[in-house]
Amino acid sequence: LVITGGRWWLYGIALAGVIIASRDNWRYLLLILLWLLITPLVLLAVNATVMPVYQVRYVLGAFPAVAVMLAVGLATMHRFPIGRWIAPLLVAGIVLVQISGYGAMFPDKPDYQTAVATVAEQRNPLEPIITDMAHRDPVRYYSEQTNLTDGIAVDLSWRDHTPDEIDALVDGFASAEHVWLVQPVNVPKTWRTVTALQTQGRSVTHRANAQNMVFYRFSSSSAAESPLEFRYEDGQENTVATFIGQPATTLARDGSSDICVPLEMNFTRTENTSISLTVVRGFNEVITQWNGTPDDTEACFSVADAEPGDYYAYMTLYDTTTEARFAVMEHDVWWGWWIVSHHIAITADTAG
């Protein structure tokens, strides 16, 4: 859709040529359809039966079939007198919409450099910084350029830390006036870290983001700006709901077959709004999902067969009409599309 600028009829004309060609060479059409369909179907089958690996980008292997389809269609059109005029115009139209859509295909890159440089300039090396920067992440590159992690620094990127480990780590910095955080929003340990820092009575005196990375300074001084305030917004910057709990709060299973997660929300808009709570384990392995409305106060589901371990509840809000997700904002900082509302601890003593 992006590549064609929404002008699907340009491909439709070429498809007409493919259909004409298929009367004499039906194998062309069959091979193209198999190429286009088998690629995503195999991936979906693996995703459903073996492991959750499906990503939209994995269907890139089917893209050459689109080029073959266009080539067959254009070649067929070119056999007819009027087609000799239409085919070149069609190619020119496709090229034109692709060039005109360049900005949508290649938007400006996130300004990682400025975000990292600002933190590096403001931070004293004796002020602790907690990071989670993948080795190939642009943030790590600029971090090394600016010596962002000089001094007291803890890197959480090398494995998936438990909530207890994160709590103990943050407790070790309780006496520090300022604690910095540079982490991605799409991992539960980030949400647990900010909750642990807020539990110490800290507020935010610096906030910024670049793509999925957030840059915060939590301060204990009286000059602190504000606490974290998460809310869901629609595409028009209107608040749909405000989250009134603490992210990634531990909720222990009490031994019954069901567990109920409180939905700690204040809704500004309830019409055409729905809630989805997804319970995941490890690297986003989905265990169960619950869907409800703003009238619900809690989400209940069974974990009777769940193995002991750490689970997380991801809370997403949707527009029921368009099925679009509402964005999670913290002041003017984008935090993705869901809030890790709770950490669900299931122990061997209560499992089953």
Coordinates of C-alpha atoms in Angstrom, one line a residue:
L1 CA 0.0 0.0 0.0
V2 CA 2.8 2.4 0.8
I3 CA 4.8 1.6 -2.3
T4 CA 1.8 2.3 -4.6
G5 CA 0.7 5.3 -2.7
G6 CA -2.7 3.7 -2.3
R7 CA -3.2 3.5 -6.1
W8 CA -3.9 -0.2 -6.4
W9 CA -5.5 0.2 -9.8
L10 CA -2.1 0.6 -11.3
Y11 CA -1.4 -3.0 -10.4
G12 CA -4.9 -4.0 -11.4
I13 CA -4.2 -3.0 -15.0
A14 CA -1.2 -5.3 -15.0
L15 CA -3.2 -8.1 -13.4
A16 CA -5.6 -7.9 -16.4
G17 CA -2.6 -8.7 -18.6
V18 CA -1.8 -11.7 -16.4
I19 CA -5.3 -13.0 -16.7
I20 CA -5.2 -12.7 -20.5
A21 CA -1.8 -14.4 -20.6
S22 CA -3.1 -17.3 -18.4
R23 CA -5.5 -18.4 -21.1
D24 CA -2.6 -19.6 -23.2
N25 CA 0.0 -20.0 -20.4
W26 CA -2.0 -20.9 -17.3
R27 CA 1.1 -22.2 -15.6
Y28 CA 2.4 -18.6 -15.4
L29 CA -0.6 -17.6 -13.2
L30 CA -0.5 -20.8 -11.2
L31 CA 3.2 -20.5 -10.3
I32 CA 2.8 -16.8 -9.4
L33 CA -0.2 -17.5 -7.2
L34 CA 1.7 -20.4 -5.5
W35 CA 4.7 -18.2 -4.9
L36 CA 2.5 -15.4 -3.4
L37 CA 0.4 -17.6 -1.3
I38 CA 2.7 -20.4 -0.1
T39 CA 5.3 -18.0 1.4
P40 CA 2.9 -16.4 4.0
L41 CA 1.0 -19.7 4.5
V42 CA 4.1 -21.6 5.5
L43 CA 5.1 -18.9 7.9
L44 CA 1.6 -18.8 9.5
A45 CA 1.6 -22.6 9.8
V46 CA 5.0 -22.5 11.6
N47 CA 3.7 -19.7 13.8
A48 CA 0.6 -21.6 14.8
T49 CA 2.2 -25.1 15.3
V50 CA 5.9 -24.8 16.0
M51 CA 6.9 -21.4 17.4
P52 CA 5.7 -17.8 17.3
V53 CA 8.1 -16.5 14.6
Y54 CA 5.7 -14.7 12.2
Q55 CA 6.6 -11.1 11.3
V56 CA 5.2 -9.2 8.4
R57 CA 8.7 -8.6 7.1
Y58 CA 9.2 -12.4 6.6
V59 CA 6.9 -12.3 3.5
L60 CA 9.6 -10.3 1.6
G61 CA 10.4 -13.6 -0.1
A62 CA 7.1 -13.3 -2.0
F63 CA 7.9 -9.8 -3.4
P64 CA 9.8 -11.1 -6.5
A65 CA 6.5 -12.8 -7.5
V66 CA 4.9 -9.4 -7.7
A67 CA 7.6 -8.3 -10.1
V68 CA 7.1 -11.4 -12.2
M69 CA 3.4 -10.8 -12.2
L70 CA 3.9 -7.2 -13.5
A71 CA 6.3 -8.4 -16.1
V72 CA 3.9 -11.0 -17.5
G73 CA 1.1 -8.5 -17.5
L74 CA 3.0 -5.8 -19.2
A75 CA 4.4 -8.2 -21.8
T76 CA 0.9 -9.4 -22.6
M77 CA -0.4 -5.9 -22.9
H78 CA 2.4 -5.0 -25.2
R79 CA 1.2 -7.6 -27.8
F80 CA -1.8 -5.4 -28.6
P81 CA -1.7 -2.1 -30.5
I82 CA -3.3 -0.1 -27.7
G83 CA -1.3 -1.9 -25.1
R84 CA 1.9 -0.6 -26.7
W85 CA 0.8 2.8 -25.5
I86 CA -0.7 1.8 -22.2
A87 CA 2.2 -0.4 -21.0
P88 CA 4.8 2.4 -21.0
L89 CA 2.3 4.8 -19.4
L90 CA 1.6 2.2 -16.7
V91 CA 5.3 1.7 -15.9
A92 CA 5.7 5.5 -15.7
G93 CA 2.7 5.7 -13.4
I94 CA 4.1 3.1 -11.0
V95 CA 7.5 4.7 -10.9
L96 CA 5.9 8.1 -10.3
V97 CA 3.8 7.1 -7.3
Q98 CA 6.8 5.3 -5.8
I99 CA 9.0 8.4 -6.2
S100 CA 6.2 10.6 -4.8
G101 CA 5.8 8.3 -1.9
Y102 CA 9.4 8.3 -1.0
G103 CA 8.8 10.4 2.2
A104 CA 6.3 7.8 3.5
M105 CA 8.7 4.9 2.7
F106 CA 11.7 6.6 4.2
P107 CA 10.7 9.0 6.9
D108 CA 13.2 10.9 8.9
K109 CA 15.3 8.7 11.2
P110 CA 14.7 9.0 15.0
D111 CA 17.1 11.5 16.5
Y112 CA 19.0 9.1 18.7
Q113 CA 22.1 11.3 18.6
T114 CA 20.5 14.3 20.2
A115 CA 18.7 12.3 22.8
V116 CA 21.9 10.4 23.9
A117 CA 24.0 13.6 23.7
T118 CA 21.6 15.5 25.9
V119 CA 21.7 12.8 28.6
A120 CA 25.5 12.5 28.4
E121 CA 25.9 16.3 28.8
Q122 CA 23.6 16.6 31.8
R123 CA 24.7 13.4 33.6
N124 CA 27.5 13.4 36.2
P125 CA 29.4 10.1 36.0
L126 CA 28.7 9.5 39.7
E127 CA 25.0 9.6 39.0
P128 CA 23.9 6.0 38.5
I129 CA 22.5 5.1 35.0
I130 CA 20.5 1.9 34.3
T131 CA 20.6 0.9 30.6
D132 CA 19.3 -1.7 28.2
M133 CA 20.9 -1.1 24.9
A134 CA 21.2 -3.9 22.3
H135 CA 24.7 -4.2 20.8
R136 CA 23.4 -3.3 17.3
D137 CA 21.1 -0.5 18.5
P138 CA 21.9 3.1 17.4
V139 CA 21.6 4.2 21.0
R140 CA 24.6 2.0 21.9
Y141 CA 26.6 3.5 19.0
Y142 CA 26.0 7.1 20.2
S143 CA 26.5 6.0 23.8
E144 CA 30.0 4.9 23.0
Q145 CA 30.6 8.1 21.0
T146 CA 29.5 10.3 24.0
N147 CA 30.8 8.2 26.9
L148 CA 27.2 8.0 28.2
T149 CA 27.9 5.1 30.6
D150 CA 31.1 6.4 32.2
G151 CA 31.1 6.1 35.9
I152 CA 28.3 4.2 37.8
A153 CA 26.4 2.2 35.1
V154 CA 24.4 -1.0 35.1
D155 CA 23.6 -2.7 31.8
L156 CA 20.5 -5.0 31.7
S157 CA 20.7 -6.0 28.1
W158 CA 22.6 -9.2 28.5
R159 CA 19.7 -11.2 29.9
D160 CA 16.1 -11.0 31.1
H161 CA 16.3 -9.9 34.7
T162 CA 13.5 -10.9 37.2
P163 CA 11.5 -8.3 39.1
D164 CA 13.2 -9.2 42.4
E165 CA 16.6 -8.6 40.8
I166 CA 15.5 -5.2 39.4
D167 CA 14.1 -4.2 42.8
A168 CA 17.3 -5.1 44.5
L169 CA 19.3 -3.2 41.9
V170 CA 17.2 0.0 42.3
D171 CA 17.3 -0.4 46.1
G172 CA 21.1 -0.1 45.9
F173 CA 20.7 3.4 44.4
A174 CA 18.3 4.6 47.1
S175 CA 20.7 7.2 48.4
A176 CA 21.5 8.7 45.0
E177 CA 19.9 12.1 44.3
H178 CA 19.6 11.3 40.6
V179 CA 19.2 8.0 38.8
W180 CA 19.1 7.9 34.9
L181 CA 17.3 5.3 32.8
V182 CA 17.9 4.5 29.1
Q183 CA 15.8 1.5 28.1
P184 CA 13.3 0.3 25.5
V185 CA 9.6 0.5 26.2
N186 CA 8.8 -3.0 24.8
V187 CA 10.3 -5.1 27.6
P188 CA 8.8 -5.7 31.0
K189 CA 12.0 -5.0 32.9
T190 CA 11.8 -1.3 31.9
W191 CA 8.3 -1.0 33.3
R192 CA 9.4 -2.7 36.5
T193 CA 12.4 -0.4 36.8
V194 CA 10.4 2.8 36.6
T195 CA 8.0 1.5 39.2
A196 CA 10.9 0.6 41.5
L197 CA 12.3 4.1 41.1
Q198 CA 9.0 5.8 41.8
T199 CA 8.5 3.7 44.9
Q200 CA 11.5 5.5 46.3
G201 CA 9.5 8.7 46.0
R202 CA 11.3 10.0 43.0
S203 CA 9.9 12.2 40.3
V204 CA 11.0 12.9 36.7
T205 CA 13.3 15.9 35.9
H206 CA 14.2 14.9 32.4
R207 CA 12.3 12.9 29.8
A208 CA 12.8 12.2 26.1
N209 CA 12.4 9.4 23.6
A210 CA 13.7 8.2 20.2
Q211 CA 11.8 5.4 18.5
N212 CA 11.2 2.8 21.2
M213 CA 14.0 4.1 23.6
V214 CA 13.2 6.4 26.5
F215 CA 15.6 8.6 28.4
Y216 CA 14.6 9.6 32.0
R217 CA 16.2 11.1 35.0
F218 CA 14.5 10.3 38.3
S219 CA 15.3 12.7 41.1
S220 CA 14.6 12.8 44.8
S221 CA 15.2 16.5 45.2
S222 CA 12.4 19.0 45.9
A223 CA 12.9 20.5 42.5
A224 CA 11.6 17.4 40.9
E225 CA 9.2 18.1 38.0
S226 CA 6.5 15.4 38.2
P227 CA 5.8 11.7 38.6
L228 CA 5.1 9.3 35.7
E229 CA 1.7 9.8 34.2
F230 CA 0.7 7.2 31.6
R231 CA -2.3 7.7 29.4
Y232 CA -3.8 6.3 26.2
E233 CA -4.3 8.7 23.3
D234 CA -6.1 8.6 20.0
G235 CA -4.5 9.9 16.8
Q236 CA -5.8 13.4 17.5
E237 CA -3.9 13.8 20.8
N238 CA -7.2 13.3 22.8
T239 CA -6.9 11.3 26.0
V240 CA -8.9 8.1 26.0
A241 CA -7.9 6.8 29.4
T242 CA -5.4 7.4 32.2
F243 CA -3.6 4.6 34.0
I244 CA -3.8 5.1 37.7
G245 CA -1.8 2.1 38.9
Q246 CA 1.9 1.4 39.1
P247 CA 3.3 -0.5 36.1
A248 CA 4.4 -4.1 36.5
T249 CA 3.1 -4.4 40.1
T250 CA 3.5 -7.9 41.4
L251 CA 0.3 -10.0 41.7
A252 CA 0.8 -13.4 43.2
R253 CA -1.5 -16.3 42.3
D254 CA -3.4 -17.4 45.4
G255 CA -3.9 -21.1 44.5
S256 CA -7.3 -20.9 42.8
S257 CA -7.8 -21.9 39.2
D258 CA -8.4 -18.2 38.2
I259 CA -6.5 -15.1 38.7
C260 CA -8.0 -11.6 38.4
V261 CA -6.0 -8.6 37.3
P262 CA -7.4 -5.2 38.3
L263 CA -7.9 -2.7 35.5
E264 CA -6.7 0.5 37.1
M265 CA -8.0 3.0 34.6
N266 CA -9.8 6.3 34.5
F267 CA -11.7 6.6 31.2
T268 CA -12.3 9.9 29.4
R269 CA -13.8 8.1 26.5
T270 CA -15.8 4.9 26.7
E271 CA -17.7 4.9 23.4
N272 CA -16.2 2.5 20.8
T273 CA -13.4 1.6 23.2
S274 CA -12.3 -1.9 24.2
I275 CA -9.6 -3.3 26.5
S276 CA -7.3 -6.3 25.7
L277 CA -5.1 -7.9 28.4
T278 CA -2.5 -10.4 27.1
V279 CA -0.5 -12.5 29.5
V280 CA 2.9 -13.4 28.2
R281 CA 6.0 -15.3 29.5
G282 CA 9.6 -15.0 28.5
F283 CA 10.2 -13.4 25.1
N284 CA 6.5 -12.5 24.5
E285 CA 5.2 -16.1 24.5
V286 CA 1.4 -15.6 24.7
I287 CA -0.3 -17.6 27.4
T288 CA -3.8 -16.3 27.4
Q289 CA -5.8 -13.2 26.4
W290 CA -8.8 -11.4 27.8
N291 CA -11.0 -8.8 26.1
G292 CA -13.4 -6.5 27.7
T293 CA -15.0 -3.0 27.9
P294 CA -14.4 0.1 30.0
D295 CA -17.2 -1.1 32.3
D296 CA -15.1 -4.0 33.5
T297 CA -13.0 -3.4 36.7
E298 CA -10.9 -6.6 36.4
A299 CA -9.8 -9.2 33.9
C300 CA -10.0 -12.9 35.1
F301 CA -8.5 -15.9 33.4
S302 CA -7.3 -19.4 34.3
V303 CA -3.7 -20.2 35.0
A304 CA -4.3 -23.6 36.5
D305 CA -2.0 -25.3 34.1
A306 CA 0.7 -22.6 34.0
E307 CA 4.2 -23.5 35.0
P308 CA 5.9 -21.7 37.9
G309 CA 7.6 -18.5 36.8
D310 CA 7.2 -14.8 36.0
Y311 CA 4.3 -13.7 33.7
Y312 CA 3.3 -10.2 32.6
A313 CA 0.0 -8.6 31.7
Y314 CA 0.1 -6.3 28.6
M315 CA -2.8 -3.9 28.6
T316 CA -3.9 -2.5 25.2
L317 CA -6.8 -0.2 24.3
Y318 CA -8.5 -0.4 20.9
D319 CA -11.1 1.6 18.9
T320 CA -13.8 -1.0 18.3
T321 CA -14.8 0.7 15.1
T322 CA -11.4 0.9 13.3
E323 CA -9.6 -1.7 15.5
A324 CA -6.8 0.8 15.8
R325 CA -4.7 0.7 18.9
F326 CA -4.5 3.8 21.1
A327 CA -0.9 5.1 21.8
V328 CA 0.5 5.0 25.3
M329 CA 1.9 8.5 26.2
E330 CA 3.8 9.7 29.3
H331 CA 3.5 13.5 29.1
D332 CA 4.9 14.0 25.6
V333 CA 6.9 10.8 25.4
W334 CA 5.6 7.9 23.3
W335 CA 5.7 4.5 25.2
G336 CA 4.4 2.3 22.5
W337 CA 1.0 0.6 22.3
W338 CA 0.5 -1.1 25.6
I339 CA 1.3 -0.8 29.3
V340 CA 2.8 -3.7 31.3
S341 CA 0.2 -3.4 34.0
H342 CA 1.2 -6.3 36.2
H343 CA 3.8 -8.9 37.0
I344 CA 2.1 -12.2 37.8
A345 CA 4.2 -14.4 40.0
I346 CA 3.3 -18.1 39.9
T347 CA 5.2 -20.3 42.4
A348 CA 5.6 -24.0 42.7
D349 CA 3.6 -24.0 45.9
T350 CA 0.5 -22.5 44.2
A351 CA 0.7 -23.8 40.7
G352 CA -1.8 -26.5 39.7

